[in-house]
Coordinates of C-alpha atoms and ligand atoms in Angstrom, one line a residue:
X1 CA -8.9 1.2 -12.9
X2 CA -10.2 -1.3 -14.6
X3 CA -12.5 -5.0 -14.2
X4 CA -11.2 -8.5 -15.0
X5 CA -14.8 -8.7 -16.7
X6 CA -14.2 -5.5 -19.1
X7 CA -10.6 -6.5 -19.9
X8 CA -10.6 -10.4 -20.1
X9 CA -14.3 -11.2 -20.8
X10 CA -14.4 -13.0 -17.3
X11 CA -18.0 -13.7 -16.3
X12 CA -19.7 -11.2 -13.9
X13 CA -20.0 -12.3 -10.0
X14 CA -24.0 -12.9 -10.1
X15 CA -26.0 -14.5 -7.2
X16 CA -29.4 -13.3 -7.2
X17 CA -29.8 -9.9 -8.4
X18 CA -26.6 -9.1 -6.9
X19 CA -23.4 -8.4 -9.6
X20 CA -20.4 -7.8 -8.9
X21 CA -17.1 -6.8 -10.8
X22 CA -13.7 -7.9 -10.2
X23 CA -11.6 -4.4 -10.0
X24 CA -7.9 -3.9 -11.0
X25 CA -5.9 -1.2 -10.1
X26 CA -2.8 -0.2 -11.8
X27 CA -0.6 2.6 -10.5
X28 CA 1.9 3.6 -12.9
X29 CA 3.2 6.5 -14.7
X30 CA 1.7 6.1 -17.9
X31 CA 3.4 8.2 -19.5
X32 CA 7.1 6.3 -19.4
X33 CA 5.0 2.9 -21.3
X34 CA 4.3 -0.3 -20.1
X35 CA 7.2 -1.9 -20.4
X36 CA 8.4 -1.6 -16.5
X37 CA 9.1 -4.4 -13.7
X38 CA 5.4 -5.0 -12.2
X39 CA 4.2 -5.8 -8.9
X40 CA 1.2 -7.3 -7.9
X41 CA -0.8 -6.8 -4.4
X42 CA -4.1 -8.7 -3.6
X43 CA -6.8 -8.3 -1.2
X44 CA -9.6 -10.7 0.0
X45 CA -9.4 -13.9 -1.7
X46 CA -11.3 -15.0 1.5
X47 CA -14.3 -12.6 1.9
X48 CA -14.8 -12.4 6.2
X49 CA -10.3 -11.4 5.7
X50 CA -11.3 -8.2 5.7
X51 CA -7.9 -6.5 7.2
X52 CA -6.2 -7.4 4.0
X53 CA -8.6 -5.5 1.7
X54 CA -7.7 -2.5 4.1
X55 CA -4.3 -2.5 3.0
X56 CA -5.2 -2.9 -0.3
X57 CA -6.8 -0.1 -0.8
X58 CA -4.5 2.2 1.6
X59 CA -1.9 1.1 -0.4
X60 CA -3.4 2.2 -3.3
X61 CA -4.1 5.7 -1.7
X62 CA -0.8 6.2 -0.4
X63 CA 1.0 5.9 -3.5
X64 CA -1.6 8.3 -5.3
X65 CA -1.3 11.0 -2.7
X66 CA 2.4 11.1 -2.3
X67 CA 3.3 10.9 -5.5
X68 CA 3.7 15.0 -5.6
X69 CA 5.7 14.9 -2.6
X70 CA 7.6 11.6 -1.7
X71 CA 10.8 11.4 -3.9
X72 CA 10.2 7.9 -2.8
X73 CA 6.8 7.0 -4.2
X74 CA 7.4 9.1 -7.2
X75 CA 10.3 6.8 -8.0
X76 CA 8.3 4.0 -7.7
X77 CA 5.6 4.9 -9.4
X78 CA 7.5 6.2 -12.6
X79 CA 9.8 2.5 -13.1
X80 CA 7.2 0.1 -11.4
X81 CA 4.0 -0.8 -12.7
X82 CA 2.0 -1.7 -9.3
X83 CA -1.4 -3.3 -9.9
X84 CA -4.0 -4.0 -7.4
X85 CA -6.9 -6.3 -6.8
X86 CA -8.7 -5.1 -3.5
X87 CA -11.3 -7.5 -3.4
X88 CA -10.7 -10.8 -5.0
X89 CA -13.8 -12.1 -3.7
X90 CA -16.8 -9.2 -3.8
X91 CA -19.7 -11.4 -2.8
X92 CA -18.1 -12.9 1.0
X93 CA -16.8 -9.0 1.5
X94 CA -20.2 -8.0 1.1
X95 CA -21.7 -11.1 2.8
X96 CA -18.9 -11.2 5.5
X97 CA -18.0 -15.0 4.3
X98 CA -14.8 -16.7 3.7
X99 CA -16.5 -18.7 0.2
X100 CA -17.7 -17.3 -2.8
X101 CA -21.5 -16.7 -4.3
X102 CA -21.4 -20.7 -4.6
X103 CA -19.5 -21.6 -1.3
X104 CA -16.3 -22.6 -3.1
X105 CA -13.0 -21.6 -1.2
X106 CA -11.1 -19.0 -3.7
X107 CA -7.6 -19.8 -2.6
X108 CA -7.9 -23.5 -3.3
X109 CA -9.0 -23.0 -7.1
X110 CA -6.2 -22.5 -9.0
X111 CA -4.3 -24.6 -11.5
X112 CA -1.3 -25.9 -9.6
X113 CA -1.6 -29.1 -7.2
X114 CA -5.3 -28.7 -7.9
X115 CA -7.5 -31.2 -6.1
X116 CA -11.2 -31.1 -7.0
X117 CA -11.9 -27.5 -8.4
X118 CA -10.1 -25.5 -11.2
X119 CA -11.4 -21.9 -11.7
X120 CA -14.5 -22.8 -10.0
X121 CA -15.0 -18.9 -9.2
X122 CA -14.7 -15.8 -10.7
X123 CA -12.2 -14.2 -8.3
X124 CA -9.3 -17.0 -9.2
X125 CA -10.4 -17.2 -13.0
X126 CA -9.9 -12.9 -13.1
X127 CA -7.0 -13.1 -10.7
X128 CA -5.5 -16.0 -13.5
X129 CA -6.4 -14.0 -17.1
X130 CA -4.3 -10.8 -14.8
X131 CA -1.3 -12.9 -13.8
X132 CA -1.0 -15.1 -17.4
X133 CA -0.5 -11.4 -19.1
X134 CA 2.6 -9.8 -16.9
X135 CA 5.1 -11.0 -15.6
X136 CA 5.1 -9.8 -11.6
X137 CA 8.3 -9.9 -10.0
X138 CA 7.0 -9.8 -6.3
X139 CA 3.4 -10.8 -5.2
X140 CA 1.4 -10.7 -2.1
X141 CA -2.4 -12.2 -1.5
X142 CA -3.1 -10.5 1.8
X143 CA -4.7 -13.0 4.5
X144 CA -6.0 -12.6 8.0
X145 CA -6.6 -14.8 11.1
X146 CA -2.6 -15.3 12.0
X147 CA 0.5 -13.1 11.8
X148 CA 3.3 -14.1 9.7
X149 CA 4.6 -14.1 5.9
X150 CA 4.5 -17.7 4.4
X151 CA 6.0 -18.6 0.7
X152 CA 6.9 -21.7 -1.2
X153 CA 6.6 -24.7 -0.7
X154 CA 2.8 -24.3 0.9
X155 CA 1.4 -27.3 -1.5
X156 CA 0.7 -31.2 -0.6
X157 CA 3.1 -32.0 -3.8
X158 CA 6.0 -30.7 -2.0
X159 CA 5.6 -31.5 1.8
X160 CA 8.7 -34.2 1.9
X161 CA 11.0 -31.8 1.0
X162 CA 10.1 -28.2 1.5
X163 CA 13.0 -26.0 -0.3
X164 CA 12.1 -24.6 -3.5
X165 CA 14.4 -23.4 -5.7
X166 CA 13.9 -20.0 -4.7
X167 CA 14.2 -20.0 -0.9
X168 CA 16.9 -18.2 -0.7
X169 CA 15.6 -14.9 -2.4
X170 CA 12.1 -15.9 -0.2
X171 CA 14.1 -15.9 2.6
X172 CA 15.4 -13.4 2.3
X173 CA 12.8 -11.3 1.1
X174 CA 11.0 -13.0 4.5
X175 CA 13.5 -11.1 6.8
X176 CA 13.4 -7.9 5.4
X177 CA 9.7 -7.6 4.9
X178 CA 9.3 -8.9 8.9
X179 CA 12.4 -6.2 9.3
X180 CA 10.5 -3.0 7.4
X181 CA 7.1 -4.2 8.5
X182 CA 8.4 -3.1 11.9
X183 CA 7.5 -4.2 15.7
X184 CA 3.7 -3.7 15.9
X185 CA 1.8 -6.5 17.5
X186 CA 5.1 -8.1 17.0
X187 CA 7.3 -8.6 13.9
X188 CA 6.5 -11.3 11.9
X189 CA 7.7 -14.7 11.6
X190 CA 8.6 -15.6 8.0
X191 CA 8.9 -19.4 6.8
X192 CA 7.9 -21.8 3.9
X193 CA 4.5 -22.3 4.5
X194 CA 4.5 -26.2 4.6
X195 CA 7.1 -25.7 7.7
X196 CA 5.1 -23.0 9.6
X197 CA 1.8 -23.0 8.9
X198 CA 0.2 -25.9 6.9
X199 CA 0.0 -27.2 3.2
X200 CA -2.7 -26.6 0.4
X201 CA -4.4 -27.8 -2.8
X202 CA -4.7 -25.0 -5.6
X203 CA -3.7 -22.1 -3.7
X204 CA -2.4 -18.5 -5.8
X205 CA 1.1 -19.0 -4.0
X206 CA 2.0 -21.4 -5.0
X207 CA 1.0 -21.0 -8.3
X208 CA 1.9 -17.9 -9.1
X209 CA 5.7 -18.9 -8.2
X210 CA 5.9 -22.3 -10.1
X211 CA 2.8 -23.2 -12.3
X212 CA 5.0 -22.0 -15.7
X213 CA 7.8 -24.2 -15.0
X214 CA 6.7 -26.6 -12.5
X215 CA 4.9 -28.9 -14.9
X216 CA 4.2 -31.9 -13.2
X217 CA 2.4 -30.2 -10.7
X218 CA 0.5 -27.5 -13.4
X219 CA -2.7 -27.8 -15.3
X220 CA -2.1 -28.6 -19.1
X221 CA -5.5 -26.7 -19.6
X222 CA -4.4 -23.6 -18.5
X223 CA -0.8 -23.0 -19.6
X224 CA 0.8 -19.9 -18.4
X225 CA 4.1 -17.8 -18.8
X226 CA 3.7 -15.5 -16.3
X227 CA 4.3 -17.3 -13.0
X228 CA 7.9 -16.8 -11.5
X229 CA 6.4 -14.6 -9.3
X230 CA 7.8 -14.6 -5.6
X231 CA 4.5 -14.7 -4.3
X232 CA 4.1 -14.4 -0.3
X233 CA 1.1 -14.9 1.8
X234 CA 1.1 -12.6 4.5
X235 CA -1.8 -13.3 7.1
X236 CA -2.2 -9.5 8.6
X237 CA -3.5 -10.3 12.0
X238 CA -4.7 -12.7 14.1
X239 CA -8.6 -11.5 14.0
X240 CA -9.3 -11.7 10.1
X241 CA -11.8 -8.0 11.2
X242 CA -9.6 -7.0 13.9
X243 CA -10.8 -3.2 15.5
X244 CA -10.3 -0.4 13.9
X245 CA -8.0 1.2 16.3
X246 CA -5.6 -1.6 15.6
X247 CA -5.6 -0.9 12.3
X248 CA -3.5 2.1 12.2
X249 CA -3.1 6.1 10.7
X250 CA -2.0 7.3 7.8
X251 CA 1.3 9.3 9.8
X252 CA 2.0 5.8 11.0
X253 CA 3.2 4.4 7.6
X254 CA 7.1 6.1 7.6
X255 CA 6.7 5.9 11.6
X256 CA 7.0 1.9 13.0
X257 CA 6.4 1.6 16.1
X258 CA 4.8 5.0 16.3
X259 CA 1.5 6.1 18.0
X260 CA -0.5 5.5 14.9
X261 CA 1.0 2.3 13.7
X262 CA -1.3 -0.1 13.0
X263 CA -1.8 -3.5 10.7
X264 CA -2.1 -1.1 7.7
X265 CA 0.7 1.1 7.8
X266 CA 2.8 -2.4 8.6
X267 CA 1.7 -3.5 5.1
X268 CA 2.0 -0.5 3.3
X269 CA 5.4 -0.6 4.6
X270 CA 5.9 -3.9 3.1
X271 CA 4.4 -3.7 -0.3
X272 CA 6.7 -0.5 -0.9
X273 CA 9.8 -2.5 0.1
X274 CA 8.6 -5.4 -2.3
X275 CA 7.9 -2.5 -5.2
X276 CA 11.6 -1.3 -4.6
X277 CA 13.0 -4.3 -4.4
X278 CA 11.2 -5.6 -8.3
X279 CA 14.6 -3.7 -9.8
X280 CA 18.1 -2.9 -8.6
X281 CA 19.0 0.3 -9.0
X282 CA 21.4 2.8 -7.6
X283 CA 20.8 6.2 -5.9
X284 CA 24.0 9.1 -5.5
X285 CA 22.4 10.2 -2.0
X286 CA 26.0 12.8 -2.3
X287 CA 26.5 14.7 -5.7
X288 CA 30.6 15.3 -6.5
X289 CA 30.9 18.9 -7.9
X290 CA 30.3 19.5 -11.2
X291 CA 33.4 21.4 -11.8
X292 CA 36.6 20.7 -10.4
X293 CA 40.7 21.2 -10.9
X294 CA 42.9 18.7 -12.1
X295 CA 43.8 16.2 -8.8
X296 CA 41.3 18.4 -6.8
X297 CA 40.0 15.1 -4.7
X298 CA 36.0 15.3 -4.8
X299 CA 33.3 12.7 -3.2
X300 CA 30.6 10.5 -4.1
X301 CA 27.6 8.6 -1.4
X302 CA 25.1 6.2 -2.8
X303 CA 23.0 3.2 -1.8
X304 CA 22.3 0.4 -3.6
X305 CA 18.7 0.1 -4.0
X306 CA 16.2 -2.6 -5.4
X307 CA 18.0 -5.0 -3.6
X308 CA 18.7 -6.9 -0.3
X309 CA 22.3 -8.0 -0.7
X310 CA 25.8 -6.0 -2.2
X311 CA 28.0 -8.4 -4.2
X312 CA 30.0 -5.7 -6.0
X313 CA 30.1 -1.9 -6.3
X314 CA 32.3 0.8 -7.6
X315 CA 32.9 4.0 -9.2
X316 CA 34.2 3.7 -12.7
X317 CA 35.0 6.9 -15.3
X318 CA 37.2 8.4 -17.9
X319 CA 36.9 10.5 -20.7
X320 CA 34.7 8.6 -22.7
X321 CA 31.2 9.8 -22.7
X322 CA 29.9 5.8 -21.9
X323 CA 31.5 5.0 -19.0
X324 CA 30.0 1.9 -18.9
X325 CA 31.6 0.1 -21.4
X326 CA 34.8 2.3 -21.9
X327 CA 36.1 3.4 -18.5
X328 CA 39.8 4.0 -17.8
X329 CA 39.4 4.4 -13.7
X330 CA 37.8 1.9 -11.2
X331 CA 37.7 2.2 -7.4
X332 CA 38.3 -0.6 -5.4
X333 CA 35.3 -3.1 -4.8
X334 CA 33.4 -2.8 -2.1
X335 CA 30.5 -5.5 -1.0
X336 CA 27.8 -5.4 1.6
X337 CA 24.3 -4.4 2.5
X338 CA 22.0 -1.9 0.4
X339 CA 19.4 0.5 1.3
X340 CA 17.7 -2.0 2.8
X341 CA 20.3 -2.0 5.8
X342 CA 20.6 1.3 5.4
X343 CA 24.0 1.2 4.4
X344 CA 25.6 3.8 2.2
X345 CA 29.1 3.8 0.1
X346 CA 31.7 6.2 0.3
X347 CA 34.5 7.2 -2.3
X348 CA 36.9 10.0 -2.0
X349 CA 38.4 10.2 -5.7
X350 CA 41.6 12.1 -6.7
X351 CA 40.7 13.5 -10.4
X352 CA 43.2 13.0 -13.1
X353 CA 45.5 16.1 -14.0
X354 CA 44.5 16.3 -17.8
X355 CA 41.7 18.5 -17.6
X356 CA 38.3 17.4 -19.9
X357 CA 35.4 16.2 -19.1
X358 CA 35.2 13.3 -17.0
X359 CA 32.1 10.9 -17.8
X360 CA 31.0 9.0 -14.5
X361 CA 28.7 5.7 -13.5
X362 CA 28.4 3.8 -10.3
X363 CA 28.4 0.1 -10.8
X364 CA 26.4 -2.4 -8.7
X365 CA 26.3 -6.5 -8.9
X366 CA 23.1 -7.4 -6.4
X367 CA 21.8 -10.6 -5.0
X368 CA 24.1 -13.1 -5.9
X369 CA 23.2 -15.0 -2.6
X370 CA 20.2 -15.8 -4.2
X371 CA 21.8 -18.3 -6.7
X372 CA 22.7 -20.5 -3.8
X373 CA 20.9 -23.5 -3.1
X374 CA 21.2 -26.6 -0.3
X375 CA 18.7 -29.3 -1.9
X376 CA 15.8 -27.7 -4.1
X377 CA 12.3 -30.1 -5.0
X378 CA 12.7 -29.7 -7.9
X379 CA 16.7 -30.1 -8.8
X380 CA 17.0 -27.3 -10.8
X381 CA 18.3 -23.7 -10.5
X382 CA 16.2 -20.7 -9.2
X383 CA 13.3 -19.8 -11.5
X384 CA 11.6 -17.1 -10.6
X385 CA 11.9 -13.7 -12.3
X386 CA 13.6 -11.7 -9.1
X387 CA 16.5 -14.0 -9.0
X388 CA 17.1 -14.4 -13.0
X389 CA 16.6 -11.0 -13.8
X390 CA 19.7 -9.7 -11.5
X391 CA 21.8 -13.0 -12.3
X392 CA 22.3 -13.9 -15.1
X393 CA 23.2 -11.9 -18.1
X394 CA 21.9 -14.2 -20.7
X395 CA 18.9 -14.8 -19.5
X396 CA 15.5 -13.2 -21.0
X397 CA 11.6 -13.8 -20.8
X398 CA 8.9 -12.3 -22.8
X399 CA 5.4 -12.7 -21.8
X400 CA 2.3 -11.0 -24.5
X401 CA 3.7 -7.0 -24.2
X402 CA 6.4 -7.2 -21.3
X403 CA 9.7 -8.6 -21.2
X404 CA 12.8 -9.1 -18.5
X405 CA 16.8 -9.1 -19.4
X406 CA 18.9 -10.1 -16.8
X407 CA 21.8 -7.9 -16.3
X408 CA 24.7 -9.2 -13.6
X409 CA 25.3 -5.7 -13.4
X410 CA 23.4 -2.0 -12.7
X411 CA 24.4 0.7 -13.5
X412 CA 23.8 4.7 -12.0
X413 CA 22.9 7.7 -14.0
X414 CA 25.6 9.0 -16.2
X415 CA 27.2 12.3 -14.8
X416 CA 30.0 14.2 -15.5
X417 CA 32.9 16.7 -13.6
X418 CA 34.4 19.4 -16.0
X419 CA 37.9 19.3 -14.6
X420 CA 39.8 22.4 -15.8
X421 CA 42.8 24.6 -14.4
X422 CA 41.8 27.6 -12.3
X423 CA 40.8 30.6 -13.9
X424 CA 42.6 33.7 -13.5
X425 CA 41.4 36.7 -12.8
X426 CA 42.8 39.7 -14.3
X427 CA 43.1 43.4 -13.2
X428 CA 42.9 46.4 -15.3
X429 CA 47.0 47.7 -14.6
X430 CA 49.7 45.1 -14.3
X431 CA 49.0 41.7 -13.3
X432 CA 51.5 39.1 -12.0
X433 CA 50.9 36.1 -13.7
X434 CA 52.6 32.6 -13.1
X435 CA 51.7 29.8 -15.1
X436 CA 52.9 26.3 -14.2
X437 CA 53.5 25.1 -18.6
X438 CA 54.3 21.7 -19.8
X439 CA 57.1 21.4 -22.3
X440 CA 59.9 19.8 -23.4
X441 CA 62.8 22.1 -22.3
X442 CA 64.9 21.5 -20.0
X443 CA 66.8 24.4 -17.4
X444 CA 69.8 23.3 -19.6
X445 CA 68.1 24.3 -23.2
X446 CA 67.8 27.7 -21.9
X447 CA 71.4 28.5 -21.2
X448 CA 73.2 30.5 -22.9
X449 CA 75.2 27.9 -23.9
X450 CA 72.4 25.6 -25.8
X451 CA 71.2 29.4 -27.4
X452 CA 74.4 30.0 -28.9
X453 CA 74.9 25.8 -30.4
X454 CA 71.5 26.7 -31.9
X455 CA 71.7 26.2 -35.7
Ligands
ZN1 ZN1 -7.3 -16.5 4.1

């Protein structure tokens, strides 16, 4: 943990003798670097939203106390970096307001279809200095006093024509966060916010998503690389401090719809999809042997992970310990759903009859849907960081210590099957031994007749 005021010199929040900090969370397994696809999660850019500062720091909790136990979580938690802001605005959580020490609406202060303020508070200048240094994949600001999940476009500049050049991977990430999020109080409705709910001057969506390449809508005064974030609003509930029993338990989180599901657990459930979802990758949910015999037929399971869609996958292998790039066996394609749909792939393999060692990867190609487009504002391709990253191969950002390659394809973990005749077994006496042998005689050679034209 850490404040925007110790790390980026941001002013204290000071009204009176009241101070405030603005706190940061990160959630990471430090010891792997800081080099890993980040996340980002905010609570309470409007103060009297309390609900959304309750998943915040649930979130937070959940991911620390299931990090021994939860396969899951530990994943996450060693390749994502997941930072959290659980109160964006300290002074109206305290004071039970929707403004700031000074009265000035937080979500309508950024640099991006600004109106009259820029960085008027302290909340949007910290939450700016956080998001100009990383480069978040998926965002959420937490909201209260509706239910649904609104994204891009949600600004005046693009009310005419509401299709970024992202809506695609929004969309889809929409459906599957309403999906996951689960049934209680109803699953939410999912939409561009300019279609569903209502536009805004200078709010963190939008900029977050589009301030570093939208630039006739940005702020020359505060330039930024690090927003290509798909960044989604979700407003928890329709009470912005709904009751506590509606709030929810903690065995409610892997339990929709249960007894102790609640507005919490519902976003918990979400902002682990979105932290999964930051990077493809692939998970053997059914290990072949490790040894086998020559055309012995052995099987593989996984799941496509880190993503929504399946363009591509397939076992590939061969002698060569980087199957990767030198394989001499593929299976045949298969396409479909991930994880996410709970779909797993099957291969039954035949192995080879020259025995070795047999080096194995799965191969995935994710998300492709998310390159399609009907008529963007602006005309250009996607831009955010989720699409790129699993698109296109020569594609790269860097932003002050973290960077992004795209890769068209991902790859599994490297294992192998030692495939090697039987052994035998032998007796102390006599043992009767046959031994099928390769060579180049034929029943012919042997006769008599090809012994005695011997020279
Ligand atoms: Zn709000």
């Amino acid at each position: 943990m850490f404040t925007a005021q110790d790390a980026f010199g941001v002013p204290d929040v000071v009204y009176g003798s009241e101070t405030y900090k603005t706190w940061i969370i990160r959630i990471t397994n430090e010891s792997s670097g800081f080099d890993k696809p980040e996340v980002l999660f905010i609570g309470g850019h409007h103060g009297d939203e309390k609900v959304g500062v309750e998943a915040a720091y649930y979130l937070a909790e959940w991911l620390a106390e299931h990090y021994a136990t939860d396969d899951w979580i530990r994943y996450l938690v060693d390749h994502r970096e997941i930072y959290i802001v659980p109160v964006a605005n300290p002074y109206g959580w305290v004071h039970h307001q929707r403004y700031d020490e000074n009265g000035i609406d937080m979500n309508r202060d950024y640099p991006y279809d600004s109106s009259s303020h820029i960085f008027a508070t302290v909340g949007a200048r910290a939450i700016h200095e956080l998001t100009k240094r990383h480069l978040f994949i998926n965002t959420v600001s937490w909201h209260g006093g509706t239910e649904m999940i609104i994204y891009a476009w949600g600004c005046y500049a693009h009310t005419s024509n509401t299709e970024s050049p992202d809506d695609i991977a929004f969309y889809n990430q929409g459906q599957y966060m309403s999906a996951y999020g689960g049934p209680y109080s109803g699953y939410y409705p999912w939409g561009r916010a300019n279609d569903i709910l209502y536009p805004c001057y200078g709010a963190y969506e939008d900029y977050a998503y589009a301030a570093s390449w939208d630039l006739a809508n940005a702020e020359p005064l505060w330039p930024t690389n690090g927003c290509r974030s798909l960044t989604h609003c979700i407003e928890i509930s329709s009470s912005k401090f709904p009751s506590e029993s509606t709030l929810g338990g903690r065995n409610g989180v892997y339990n929709p719809g249960g007894t102790e599901d609640g507005y919490v657990p519902k976003n918990i459930r979400i902002a682990l999809m979105l932290t999964d979802i930051a990077e493809p990758y692939i998970e053997i949910t059914d290990s072949p042997p490790q040894e086998a015999e020559p055309g012995a037929t052995v099987n593989i399971s996984w799941k496509v992970m880190g993503a929504l869609t399946t363009a591509e996958t397939a076992v590939q292998y061969g002698l060569d310990a980087d199957p990767i790039n030198n394989y001499t066996y593929v299976t045949s394609l298969q396409s479909g759903g991930t994880g996410w749909q709970d779909v797993e792939y099957h291969e039954s393999i035949t192995l080879p009859a020259q025995p070795g060692t047999y080096y194995f990867t799965i191969r995935a190609k994710v998300d492709q849907d998310t390159l399609n487009q009907n008529n963007p504002e602006p005309q250009v391709a996607p831009q955010s960081l989720y699409v790129n990253m699993r698109t296109n191969d020569s594609w790269s950002i860097s932003n002050y210590n973290n960077t992004l390659e795209g890769h068209e394809n991902w790859y599994s973990r490297i294992f192998t099957i030692n495939v090697f005749p039987p052994e035998i077994e032998l007796y102390s006496g006599w043992n009767l031994i046959t031994i099928p042998v390769q060579n180049n005689y034929t029943a012919s050679d042997l006769s008599p007749h090809s012994y005695q034209n011997a020279t």
